[in-house]
């Protein structure tokens, strides 16, 4: 049965691979969501396409950082909204905490 | 799958915790699968790696991450076979089939 997964990215060194990992789970017929909680460089076109794929498969990629939303075309989310989203998830995955 | 634990590893600094949790779980008769991705694949070079692959029931790594960390994908880490040099589907296997999940 498909599960709702939420990836949390706090370390900029892990964001790109973490998005790839979320896409991998979307391909595995799970619902993949994620939130970037840190500043990070601009994604290249390949990785922006990965975000689009996640959306095509009924997932979403958010950020709490306005500048990250703007340069990477991620969906803005507040901490309060994020908290509500997490309550609906089957699994919350902190990705690459250091 | 009852009495099973999947461990998803992204951080290269957590080998002592992976070993500790795996030993404790195995001592209680719990099946353990460990999947390494991104910089977690650096732990294939850790001195404790050979002990882990003997102790856990299933160990696999993301081959793409292993390559991105500078390793040769044809250089298969000790205790693994080529089919264990895998994809994120191995993470999916943990999510779908294992009773308990943790990330380190």
XYZ file of C-alpha atoms in Angstrom:
202
model
C 0.000 0.000 0.000
C 1.268 3.482 -0.862
C 2.563 5.508 2.059
C 2.863 9.243 2.617
C 6.493 10.171 3.225
C 7.891 13.548 4.232
C 11.616 14.239 3.816
C 13.159 17.037 5.909
C 16.314 18.707 4.601
C 18.264 20.792 7.074
C 21.801 20.424 5.709
C 22.484 22.114 2.333
C 24.988 19.381 1.404
C 22.193 16.803 1.446
C 19.327 18.605 -0.276
C 19.969 17.582 -3.885
C 20.418 13.911 -3.077
C 17.513 14.059 -0.674
C 15.235 15.294 -3.452
C 16.516 12.437 -5.623
C 15.677 10.037 -2.809
C 12.162 11.484 -2.556
C 11.732 11.054 -6.296
C 12.886 7.452 -5.927
C 10.066 6.838 -3.457
C 7.528 8.531 -5.716
C 8.613 6.145 -8.467
C 8.086 3.314 -5.960
C 4.403 4.343 -5.756
C 4.654 6.190 -2.478
C 3.560 9.810 -2.012
C 6.741 11.848 -1.556
C 6.847 15.271 0.057
C 9.788 17.302 1.275
C 10.768 20.579 2.867
C 14.056 22.467 2.563
C 14.745 24.159 5.899
C 18.045 25.807 4.996
C 19.569 28.115 2.433
C 21.006 26.251 -0.522
C 22.410 26.902 -4.017
C 20.158 27.084 -7.065
C 19.165 23.670 -8.402
C 20.301 22.823 -11.924
C 17.726 22.070 -14.620
C 17.966 18.298 -14.082
C 17.098 18.617 -10.407
C 14.332 21.138 -11.089
C 12.866 18.523 -13.415
C 13.098 16.003 -10.556
C 10.950 18.353 -8.445
C 8.447 18.576 -11.311
C 8.326 14.768 -11.478
C 7.558 14.590 -7.768
C 4.647 16.997 -8.343
C 3.462 14.974 -11.336
C 3.220 11.989 -8.989
C 1.053 13.887 -6.480
C 3.903 14.871 -4.169
C 5.272 18.320 -3.363
C 8.527 20.016 -2.491
C 8.337 22.934 -0.065
C 10.704 25.348 1.630
C 10.402 27.558 4.690
C 13.099 29.859 3.215
C 11.649 32.500 0.835
C 14.856 32.926 -1.216
C 15.058 29.143 -1.726
C 11.450 29.071 -2.920
C 12.175 31.846 -5.387
C 15.368 30.502 -6.969
C 14.336 26.836 -6.953
C 10.624 27.180 -7.671
C 9.692 25.408 -4.434
C 6.351 25.921 -2.734
C 6.443 28.252 0.290
C 5.357 26.782 3.617
C 5.375 28.153 7.169
C 6.481 26.120 10.178
C 2.857 26.017 11.368
C 1.662 24.658 8.019
C 4.542 22.193 7.994
C 3.518 20.925 11.418
C -0.017 20.270 10.155
C 1.291 18.471 7.055
C 3.510 16.182 9.137
C 0.530 14.944 11.147
C -0.889 13.399 7.968
C 2.263 11.470 7.104
C 3.015 7.790 7.612
C 6.734 8.480 7.922
C 8.856 11.597 8.526
C 12.439 11.178 7.330
C 15.126 13.589 8.562
C 17.579 13.423 5.671
C 21.272 13.928 6.396
C 21.209 15.486 9.834
C 24.701 16.385 11.025
C 7.079 -8.144 8.288
C 6.865 -8.685 12.051
C 9.975 -8.325 14.193
C 11.940 -6.434 11.583
C 13.872 -3.167 11.503
C 15.062 -1.166 8.511
C 17.833 1.408 8.936
C 18.267 4.151 6.316
C 21.744 5.675 6.516
C 22.699 9.047 5.007
C 25.242 10.268 7.552
C 28.859 8.978 7.470
C 29.392 9.732 11.158
C 27.000 7.209 12.649
C 28.684 3.808 12.301
C 28.867 3.214 16.060
C 25.105 3.801 16.310
C 24.356 1.549 13.323
C 26.433 -1.203 14.905
C 24.909 -0.678 18.341
C 21.315 -0.748 17.122
C 21.951 -3.729 14.845
C 23.610 -5.737 17.620
C 20.786 -4.950 20.038
C 18.105 -5.841 17.489
C 19.767 -9.106 16.481
C 20.133 -10.040 20.150
C 16.328 -9.804 20.388
C 15.804 -11.934 17.288
C 14.807 -9.018 15.054
C 15.569 -9.075 11.323
C 17.682 -6.068 10.298
C 18.165 -4.504 6.870
C 20.517 -1.536 6.397
C 20.538 0.678 3.293
C 23.284 3.251 2.750
C 22.870 6.252 0.468
C 24.705 9.503 -0.421
C 27.628 10.173 1.950
C 26.478 7.215 4.045
C 28.138 5.030 1.377
C 31.519 6.214 2.727
C 30.922 3.785 5.581
C 31.797 0.937 3.201
C 35.380 1.944 4.068
C 34.822 1.902 7.842
C 36.764 -0.727 9.848
C 33.436 -1.997 11.279
C 31.919 -2.578 7.817
C 32.866 -6.271 7.559
C 31.374 -6.952 10.992
C 28.137 -5.184 10.021
C 27.612 -7.164 6.808
C 28.032 -10.399 8.775
C 25.701 -9.278 11.570
C 22.797 -7.730 9.617
C 20.399 -9.851 7.583
C 20.541 -7.576 4.546
C 22.913 -4.738 3.637
C 22.757 -2.768 0.401
C 24.014 0.554 -0.914
C 22.928 3.079 -3.511
C 25.351 2.474 -6.393
C 24.767 5.959 -7.823
C 25.642 7.587 -4.492
C 28.704 5.343 -4.138
C 29.909 6.573 -7.530
C 29.197 10.212 -6.614
C 31.293 9.765 -3.467
C 34.246 8.931 -5.731
C 34.224 5.137 -5.584
C 34.355 2.744 -8.533
C 31.045 0.848 -8.785
C 32.964 -2.220 -9.936
C 34.837 -2.187 -6.641
C 32.143 -4.062 -4.688
C 32.503 -3.560 -0.914
C 33.342 -6.588 1.213
C 30.350 -8.806 1.913
C 28.156 -7.369 -0.856
C 27.276 -8.797 -4.238
C 26.628 -6.764 -7.390
C 22.843 -6.962 -6.872
C 23.305 -5.285 -3.487
C 24.834 -2.284 -5.321
C 21.332 -1.072 -5.885
C 18.875 1.824 -6.190
C 16.475 3.729 -3.941
C 14.114 0.773 -4.396
C 16.012 -0.785 -1.476
C 14.851 2.145 0.676
C 11.343 1.483 -0.628
C 11.642 -2.142 0.476
C 12.353 -0.984 4.040
C 9.429 1.472 3.997
C 6.972 -1.045 2.601
C 7.994 -4.282 4.223
C 9.704 -3.643 7.545
C 7.809 -3.198 10.786
C 10.122 -0.516 12.204
C 12.096 2.233 10.478
C 14.892 4.488 11.570
C 17.238 6.905 9.832
C 20.789 7.652 10.931
